[in-house]
Amino acid sequence: MSTPSPAFEGQLSTSRLTTAVLPHEVRRDPRWDDLERLRASHPMMDAIIEEVDGRRIRVGDHWLSDFASCNYLGFDLHPVIIESVARELRRWGTHPSWSRLLGSPRLYIDIEEELTDLLGAPDTLLLPTITLIHTSVIPVLAGEGTVLVDAQAHKTIYEGCTVARGMGATLHRVRSNDPSELEQTLRSLPATSSRLFCMDGVNSMTGNVPDISEYARICREYDTLLYVDDAHGFGVIGEDPSSSAPYGRRGNSIVRYLDESYDNIVLVGGFSKSYSSLLAFMALPTDLKNHLKVAAAPYLYSGPSPTASLATVLAGFRVNEAEGDDLRSDLAAMTKRVLDRISELGLFTLNSSGLPIIELPVGAGDDIDAVGRFLFDRGIYVTLAAYPLVPRSQVGFRIQITAANTDEEIDQLNEVLGELAERFDMQRPPVPC
Ligand SMILES: Cc1ncc(COP(=O)(O)O)c(C=O)c1O
């Protein structure tokens, strides 16, 4: 055996080290201090989930009811979907490792066709995640023009906008829920520059639905492309909402829910929430789709979604068609029970939509750490909404309800909310003047 070269010997000895040493200290932004402290010490952050049983989860030896899942339709646990995966694995292997530009298994084309039909969109393009879509597509759409971003847009949208700025675009932040401010800003921009406005659909913290129709009207008037991330709406809301189907039908997302057209809108959504899979999409015109096939890096270079994810989505379409509206109706009913309880207890929530994302901000005298520990001890698992994930005034916790939660779990949650209201300040609704 030949003697390793000095460089190779160096690699061997480094790989034996148990603690990696960086050449210099990573610069720490003090804004992350609260979150760093919670991550290091809180049982509801960075937790190891040992086992699941329906929407019950085990952390250590403690069983909790899970209200932190985004699997809104319960497809992660659906037997038909689970069984569909093995069949496709036998046909396609575990992972189609070609980048999409090299070749896509037929599963991709089947999903794009069904999705285009479900959304009633001109066309659709699939990529592995919404995060990858934002960071690669926003810069392409923005070019060296102007990109405007809603102040409450998801962090992953901001990252895409920041990349766009690094590539020559000018970035403006626009106050949330204030279409008139967007209109004023657009009016002040030179008519020659190309414009893109990026915002969330169903908001991931408030659960509320923005007035996309008004934003679309303004964007059309000022020749601005509207880019909407409806990660949380797709699967939950859809066409023809009514009193008997408050979330609408078919789960085909915000554009259909608001009876809008896709003119001048690029809708982005994902299967990682309602469809419990690792895949994301854009609804867009075919010529833009074809351009992104050569201009958006993940289509050219990234590994694609695994076969299991693609199979999960195709089976999810079948289940959505057969059972989706019943699941959405159960979800709406369970969410209403929790919102009614919150109102009965006199607690404040940012949710005014009735959708299954319910944030409860803590009061001025409360500590999110203590509130979270109380919920954990009482067997309720939620998402802690710490600063800077939310503005300081909205620090609290987020409850998410899924169709796989049971009525007993909702009873348990409502009981614990009662104890919470007695024990902690929590924010109360503003008293009308
Ligand atoms: C609004 C929104 N956009 C994007 C993402 C990220 O989606 P993905 O996991 O597909 O990258 C999330 C996930 O939390 C989200 O809430």
Coordinates of C-alpha atoms and ligand atoms in Angstrom, one line a residue:
M1 CA 0.0 0.0 0.0
S2 CA 1.4 3.4 -0.9
T3 CA 2.0 6.0 1.7
P4 CA -0.6 8.8 1.8
S5 CA 0.5 12.2 0.5
P6 CA 0.9 14.9 3.2
A7 CA -2.3 16.5 2.0
F8 CA -4.3 13.3 2.4
E9 CA -2.7 12.6 5.8
G10 CA -4.0 16.0 6.9
Q11 CA -7.5 15.1 5.8
L12 CA -7.3 11.8 7.8
S13 CA -6.3 13.5 11.0
T14 CA -8.9 16.2 10.7
S15 CA -11.7 13.7 10.2
R16 CA -10.8 12.1 13.6
L17 CA -11.5 15.3 15.4
T18 CA -14.8 15.2 17.3
T19 CA -15.1 19.0 17.6
A20 CA -14.7 21.0 14.4
V21 CA -12.7 24.2 14.6
L22 CA -13.6 27.1 12.3
P23 CA -10.9 29.5 11.2
H24 CA -12.8 32.4 12.8
E25 CA -15.8 33.0 15.0
V26 CA -19.1 33.0 13.1
R27 CA -20.6 36.5 13.5
R28 CA -23.7 36.3 15.6
D29 CA -26.6 38.6 15.1
P30 CA -28.1 39.5 18.5
R31 CA -31.6 39.4 16.9
W32 CA -31.4 35.6 17.1
D33 CA -30.5 35.5 20.8
D34 CA -34.1 34.7 22.0
L35 CA -34.5 32.0 19.5
E36 CA -31.0 30.5 20.2
R37 CA -31.8 30.3 23.9
L38 CA -35.2 28.6 23.2
R39 CA -33.6 26.2 20.7
A40 CA -31.0 25.2 23.2
S41 CA -33.3 24.7 26.2
H42 CA -37.0 24.4 25.3
P43 CA -38.6 20.9 25.0
M44 CA -40.8 22.2 22.1
M45 CA -37.9 23.3 19.9
D46 CA -35.4 21.2 18.0
A47 CA -37.1 18.2 19.7
I48 CA -36.5 14.6 18.8
I49 CA -39.8 12.9 18.0
E50 CA -39.4 9.3 18.9
E51 CA -42.8 7.9 17.7
V52 CA -46.1 9.0 16.2
D53 CA -49.5 7.5 16.7
G54 CA -52.1 9.4 14.6
R55 CA -51.6 13.0 15.7
R56 CA -50.1 11.9 19.0
I57 CA -46.3 12.2 19.2
R58 CA -43.8 11.0 21.8
V59 CA -40.9 13.2 22.9
G60 CA -38.7 11.3 25.4
D61 CA -41.3 9.4 27.4
H62 CA -43.9 12.2 27.1
W63 CA -46.9 11.7 24.8
L64 CA -48.5 14.9 23.4
S65 CA -51.3 15.9 21.0
D66 CA -49.7 17.4 18.0
F67 CA -51.0 20.9 17.0
A68 CA -47.8 21.8 15.2
S69 CA -48.3 19.8 12.0
C70 CA -48.9 21.4 8.6
N71 CA -50.3 18.1 7.2
Y72 CA -53.7 19.8 7.1
L73 CA -55.6 17.0 5.3
G74 CA -53.9 14.1 7.2
F75 CA -52.5 12.6 4.0
D76 CA -49.3 11.7 5.9
L77 CA -51.3 9.0 7.6
H78 CA -53.7 8.0 4.9
P79 CA -53.5 4.2 4.1
V80 CA -54.2 4.5 0.4
I81 CA -51.4 7.1 0.0
I82 CA -49.0 5.1 2.0
E83 CA -49.7 1.9 0.0
S84 CA -49.3 3.7 -3.3
V85 CA -45.6 4.4 -2.6
A86 CA -44.2 0.9 -2.8
R87 CA -45.7 0.2 -6.2
E88 CA -44.0 3.3 -7.7
L89 CA -40.8 2.5 -6.0
R90 CA -40.8 -0.9 -7.7
R91 CA -41.3 0.8 -11.1
W92 CA -38.9 3.7 -10.8
G93 CA -36.4 2.9 -8.0
T94 CA -36.0 5.2 -5.0
H95 CA -34.8 8.4 -6.7
P96 CA -34.7 9.7 -10.3
S97 CA -31.3 11.3 -10.0
W98 CA -31.4 13.2 -13.3
S99 CA -31.8 16.9 -13.1
R100 CA -35.2 17.8 -14.6
L101 CA -33.5 19.3 -17.7
L102 CA -31.9 15.9 -18.4
G103 CA -35.1 14.0 -18.0
S104 CA -38.2 13.6 -15.9
P105 CA -39.9 10.4 -15.0
R106 CA -43.5 10.3 -16.5
L107 CA -44.8 10.8 -12.9
Y108 CA -43.8 14.5 -13.2
I109 CA -45.8 15.0 -16.4
D110 CA -48.8 13.3 -14.9
I111 CA -48.6 15.5 -11.8
E112 CA -48.2 18.7 -13.8
E113 CA -51.2 17.8 -16.0
E114 CA -53.5 16.9 -13.1
L115 CA -52.4 20.0 -11.1
T116 CA -52.9 22.3 -14.1
D117 CA -56.4 20.9 -14.3
L118 CA -57.1 21.1 -10.6
L119 CA -55.9 24.7 -10.3
G120 CA -57.6 25.8 -13.6
A121 CA -54.3 27.4 -14.4
P122 CA -52.6 28.0 -17.8
D123 CA -49.8 25.6 -17.0
T124 CA -47.7 24.4 -14.0
L125 CA -44.0 23.6 -13.3
L126 CA -42.8 21.4 -10.5
L127 CA -39.5 21.9 -8.5
P128 CA -38.5 20.2 -5.2
T129 CA -39.4 23.0 -2.7
I130 CA -40.9 26.4 -2.5
T131 CA -37.6 27.7 -0.9
L132 CA -35.7 26.6 -4.0
I133 CA -38.4 28.3 -6.2
H134 CA -38.1 31.6 -4.4
T135 CA -34.3 31.8 -4.4
S136 CA -34.1 30.8 -8.1
V137 CA -37.2 32.2 -9.8
I138 CA -37.6 35.6 -8.0
P139 CA -34.2 36.8 -9.3
V140 CA -35.1 35.7 -12.9
L141 CA -38.5 37.5 -12.7
A142 CA -37.0 40.6 -11.2
G143 CA -34.0 40.9 -13.5
E144 CA -32.5 44.3 -13.0
G145 CA -35.9 45.9 -12.4
T146 CA -37.7 46.6 -9.2
V147 CA -38.9 43.9 -6.7
L148 CA -41.4 44.9 -4.1
V149 CA -42.0 42.7 -1.1
D150 CA -44.9 42.6 1.4
A151 CA -43.5 43.3 4.9
Q152 CA -45.1 40.2 6.3
A153 CA -44.0 37.9 3.5
H154 CA -42.4 34.6 4.5
K155 CA -38.7 34.6 5.2
T156 CA -38.0 32.4 2.2
I157 CA -39.6 35.1 -0.1
Y158 CA -37.2 37.6 1.5
E159 CA -34.3 35.4 0.7
G160 CA -35.3 35.2 -2.9
C161 CA -35.7 39.0 -3.0
T162 CA -32.3 39.4 -1.4
V163 CA -30.7 37.2 -4.1
A164 CA -32.5 39.3 -6.7
R165 CA -31.0 42.5 -5.2
G166 CA -27.6 40.9 -5.3
M167 CA -28.2 40.4 -9.0
G168 CA -29.0 44.0 -9.8
A169 CA -32.7 44.5 -8.8
T170 CA -33.8 47.3 -6.5
L171 CA -35.7 46.1 -3.5
H172 CA -38.7 47.9 -1.7
R173 CA -40.6 46.8 1.3
V174 CA -44.3 47.5 1.3
R175 CA -46.5 47.6 4.4
S176 CA -48.7 44.5 4.8
N177 CA -52.4 44.5 4.3
D178 CA -52.2 48.0 2.7
P179 CA -52.8 47.8 -1.1
S180 CA -52.9 51.6 -1.2
E181 CA -49.3 51.8 -0.1
L182 CA -48.3 49.4 -2.9
E183 CA -50.3 51.6 -5.4
Q184 CA -48.5 54.7 -4.2
T185 CA -45.1 53.1 -4.4
L186 CA -45.8 51.8 -7.9
R187 CA -47.0 55.2 -9.0
S188 CA -43.7 56.7 -7.9
L189 CA -41.5 54.3 -9.8
P190 CA -40.2 55.1 -13.3
A191 CA -42.6 53.5 -15.9
T192 CA -39.6 52.0 -17.7
S193 CA -38.4 49.6 -15.0
S194 CA -39.9 46.1 -14.8
R195 CA -41.7 45.3 -11.5
L196 CA -42.5 42.3 -9.5
F197 CA -44.5 42.3 -6.2
C198 CA -44.1 39.3 -3.9
M199 CA -46.5 38.3 -1.1
D200 CA -47.9 35.4 0.8
G201 CA -51.4 33.9 0.1
V202 CA -52.8 32.5 3.3
N203 CA -50.5 34.0 5.9
S204 CA -48.4 31.4 7.7
M205 CA -48.7 33.1 11.1
T206 CA -52.1 34.8 11.1
G207 CA -54.0 32.3 9.0
N208 CA -55.7 35.2 7.2
V209 CA -56.4 35.6 3.5
P210 CA -55.1 38.8 1.9
D211 CA -57.1 40.7 -0.6
I212 CA -55.4 39.2 -3.6
S213 CA -58.1 40.7 -5.9
E214 CA -57.3 44.2 -5.0
Y215 CA -53.5 43.5 -5.2
A216 CA -54.1 41.9 -8.6
R217 CA -56.1 44.9 -9.8
I218 CA -53.3 47.3 -8.8
C219 CA -50.5 45.1 -10.3
R220 CA -52.4 44.8 -13.6
E221 CA -52.9 48.6 -13.7
Y222 CA -49.2 49.3 -13.0
D223 CA -47.8 46.5 -15.3
T224 CA -46.4 44.6 -12.3
L225 CA -46.2 40.9 -12.0
L226 CA -47.9 39.6 -8.9
Y227 CA -46.1 36.6 -7.3
V228 CA -48.1 34.8 -4.5
D229 CA -46.9 32.1 -2.2
D230 CA -49.9 30.1 -1.0
A231 CA -48.0 27.3 0.8
H232 CA -50.7 27.2 3.5
G233 CA -53.8 27.7 1.3
F234 CA -53.2 25.0 -1.3
G235 CA -55.2 21.9 -0.2
V236 CA -57.1 23.9 2.4
I237 CA -59.0 26.5 0.5
G238 CA -60.6 26.3 -3.0
E239 CA -63.3 27.4 -5.4
D240 CA -66.9 28.2 -4.4
P241 CA -66.7 28.9 -0.7
S242 CA -70.2 28.9 0.9
S243 CA -71.8 28.7 4.3
S244 CA -71.9 24.9 4.0
A245 CA -68.3 24.7 2.7
P246 CA -66.5 27.7 4.3
Y247 CA -63.1 26.7 2.9
G248 CA -64.5 26.2 -0.6
R249 CA -64.2 23.0 -2.7
R250 CA -61.3 21.0 -4.1
G251 CA -58.5 22.7 -2.2
N252 CA -57.4 24.4 -5.4
S253 CA -55.8 27.5 -3.7
I254 CA -56.3 31.2 -3.2
V255 CA -56.8 32.3 -6.8
R256 CA -59.8 30.0 -7.2
Y257 CA -61.0 30.6 -3.7
L258 CA -61.3 34.4 -4.5
D259 CA -62.6 33.7 -8.0
E260 CA -59.7 35.6 -9.5
S261 CA -58.1 34.9 -12.9
Y262 CA -54.4 33.9 -13.3
D263 CA -53.8 36.9 -15.6
N264 CA -50.6 38.6 -14.5
I265 CA -50.2 36.2 -11.5
V266 CA -47.6 33.6 -10.8
L267 CA -49.0 31.4 -8.0
V268 CA -46.5 29.3 -6.0
G269 CA -47.5 26.5 -3.8
G270 CA -46.2 23.3 -2.3
F271 CA -47.2 19.8 -1.5
S272 CA -45.2 19.8 1.7
K273 CA -48.2 20.9 3.8
S274 CA -51.6 19.6 2.8
Y275 CA -50.3 16.8 0.6
S276 CA -47.5 15.7 3.0
S277 CA -44.9 15.4 0.3
L278 CA -41.6 17.0 -0.8
L279 CA -42.6 18.8 -4.0
A280 CA -43.6 22.4 -5.0
F281 CA -45.1 24.1 -8.0
M282 CA -45.7 27.3 -9.9
A283 CA -48.8 28.0 -11.9
L284 CA -47.7 30.1 -14.8
P285 CA -48.0 30.7 -18.6
T286 CA -46.3 28.1 -20.8
D287 CA -43.8 30.5 -22.3
L288 CA -42.5 31.4 -18.8
K289 CA -42.4 27.8 -17.8
N290 CA -40.2 27.0 -20.9
H291 CA -37.9 30.0 -20.1
L292 CA -37.5 28.8 -16.4
K293 CA -36.5 25.4 -17.7
V294 CA -33.2 27.0 -18.8
A295 CA -33.0 30.0 -16.5
A296 CA -34.0 28.6 -13.0
A297 CA -31.0 26.7 -11.5
P298 CA -32.9 23.9 -9.8
Y299 CA -34.5 22.7 -13.1
L300 CA -31.0 22.5 -14.6
Y301 CA -28.8 21.4 -11.6
S302 CA -30.8 20.2 -8.6
G303 CA -31.6 16.7 -7.6
P304 CA -35.3 16.1 -8.1
S305 CA -37.9 15.0 -5.5
P306 CA -37.7 11.3 -4.6
T307 CA -40.1 8.8 -6.2
A308 CA -41.9 8.4 -2.9
S309 CA -42.8 12.1 -2.9
L310 CA -44.1 12.0 -6.5
A311 CA -46.2 8.9 -5.8
T312 CA -47.6 10.5 -2.7
V313 CA -48.8 13.5 -4.7
L314 CA -50.4 11.4 -7.4
A315 CA -52.3 9.3 -4.8
G316 CA -53.1 12.5 -2.9
F317 CA -54.9 13.8 -6.0
R318 CA -57.1 10.6 -5.9
V319 CA -57.9 11.0 -2.2
N320 CA -58.5 14.7 -2.6
E321 CA -61.0 14.0 -5.3
A322 CA -62.8 11.3 -3.3
E323 CA -62.6 12.6 0.3
G324 CA -61.0 16.1 0.2
D325 CA -64.2 18.1 0.7
D326 CA -65.3 16.0 3.6
L327 CA -61.8 16.3 5.2
R328 CA -62.0 20.1 4.7
S329 CA -65.4 20.2 6.3
D330 CA -64.1 18.3 9.4
L331 CA -61.2 20.6 9.5
A332 CA -63.4 23.7 9.4
A333 CA -65.6 22.2 12.2
M334 CA -62.7 21.4 14.5
T335 CA -61.1 24.8 13.9
K336 CA -64.4 26.5 14.7
R337 CA -64.6 24.6 18.0
V338 CA -61.2 26.0 19.0
L339 CA -61.9 29.5 17.8
D340 CA -65.2 29.5 19.7
R341 CA -63.4 28.4 22.8
I342 CA -60.8 31.2 22.4
S343 CA -63.5 33.7 22.1
E344 CA -65.4 32.3 25.1
L345 CA -62.2 32.7 27.2
G346 CA -61.7 36.3 26.0
L347 CA -58.3 35.5 24.4
F348 CA -57.0 37.4 21.4
T349 CA -56.0 35.7 18.2
L350 CA -54.7 37.2 15.0
N351 CA -56.9 34.7 13.1
S352 CA -60.0 36.4 11.6
S353 CA -60.5 33.9 8.7
G354 CA -61.6 30.7 10.4
L355 CA -58.7 28.8 8.8
P356 CA -56.8 26.2 10.8
I357 CA -53.8 28.4 11.7
I358 CA -54.4 30.1 15.1
E359 CA -51.7 32.3 16.7
L360 CA -52.2 33.4 20.3
P361 CA -49.9 36.2 21.3
V362 CA -48.7 36.2 24.9
G363 CA -49.4 39.2 27.2
A364 CA -46.8 41.9 28.2
G365 CA -46.1 40.1 31.5
D366 CA -45.8 36.6 30.0
D367 CA -42.7 34.7 29.0
I368 CA -43.1 32.5 25.9
D369 CA -40.7 30.0 27.4
A370 CA -43.0 29.5 30.5
V371 CA -46.1 29.4 28.4
G372 CA -44.6 26.8 26.1
R373 CA -43.4 24.7 29.0
F374 CA -46.9 24.8 30.5
L375 CA -48.4 23.6 27.2
F376 CA -45.8 20.9 26.9
D377 CA -46.4 19.6 30.5
R378 CA -50.1 19.5 29.8
G379 CA -49.5 17.4 26.7
I380 CA -50.1 20.0 24.0
Y381 CA -47.5 20.4 21.2
V382 CA -47.6 23.7 19.3
T383 CA -45.2 26.0 17.3
L384 CA -43.5 28.6 19.4
A385 CA -43.7 32.0 17.6
A386 CA -40.6 33.7 18.9
Y387 CA -38.9 37.0 17.9
P388 CA -37.7 37.5 15.2
L389 CA -39.9 34.9 13.5
V390 CA -42.8 37.3 14.3
P391 CA -42.7 41.0 15.4
R392 CA -42.3 41.4 19.2
S393 CA -46.0 42.4 19.5
Q394 CA -47.0 39.0 18.1
V395 CA -44.7 36.7 20.1
G396 CA -46.7 33.7 21.3
F397 CA -47.6 30.3 20.0
R398 CA -49.3 28.9 16.9
I399 CA -51.9 26.1 17.0
Q400 CA -52.4 24.2 13.7
I401 CA -55.3 21.8 13.3
T402 CA -55.3 19.0 10.8
A403 CA -58.0 16.6 9.6
A404 CA -56.1 13.8 11.4
N405 CA -56.7 15.4 14.8
T406 CA -59.5 13.8 16.8
D407 CA -62.5 15.4 18.7
E408 CA -60.9 14.1 21.9
E409 CA -57.6 16.0 21.1
I410 CA -59.7 19.2 20.4
D411 CA -61.4 18.6 23.8
Q412 CA -58.0 18.3 25.5
L413 CA -56.7 21.5 23.7
N414 CA -59.8 23.5 24.7
E415 CA -59.4 22.4 28.3
V416 CA -55.8 23.3 28.5
L417 CA -56.5 26.7 26.9
G418 CA -58.9 27.3 29.8
E419 CA -56.2 26.6 32.3
L420 CA -53.8 28.8 30.3
A421 CA -56.2 31.7 30.3
E422 CA -56.4 31.6 34.1
R423 CA -52.6 31.2 34.6
F424 CA -51.1 33.6 32.1
D425 CA -51.9 37.2 31.0
M426 CA -52.1 36.4 27.3
Q427 CA -53.3 39.2 25.0
R428 CA -57.0 40.1 25.1
P429 CA -59.0 41.5 22.2
P430 CA -59.0 45.3 22.1
V431 CA -62.1 46.8 23.8
P432 CA -64.1 48.7 21.2
C433 CA -64.2 52.5 21.8
Ligands
LIG1 C1 -45.4 30.6 3.3 C2 -44.3 29.5 3.2 N1 -43.5 29.5 2.1 C3 -42.6 28.6 1.9 C4 -42.3 27.7 2.9 C5 -41.2 26.7 2.6 O1 -41.7 25.6 1.8 P1 -40.8 24.5 1.3 O2 -40.7 23.5 2.5 O3 -41.5 23.9 0.2 O4 -39.5 25.1 0.9 C6 -43.1 27.6 4.0 C7 -42.8 26.6 5.1 O5 -43.0 26.7 6.2 C8 -44.1 28.6 4.2 O6 -44.8 28.6 5.3

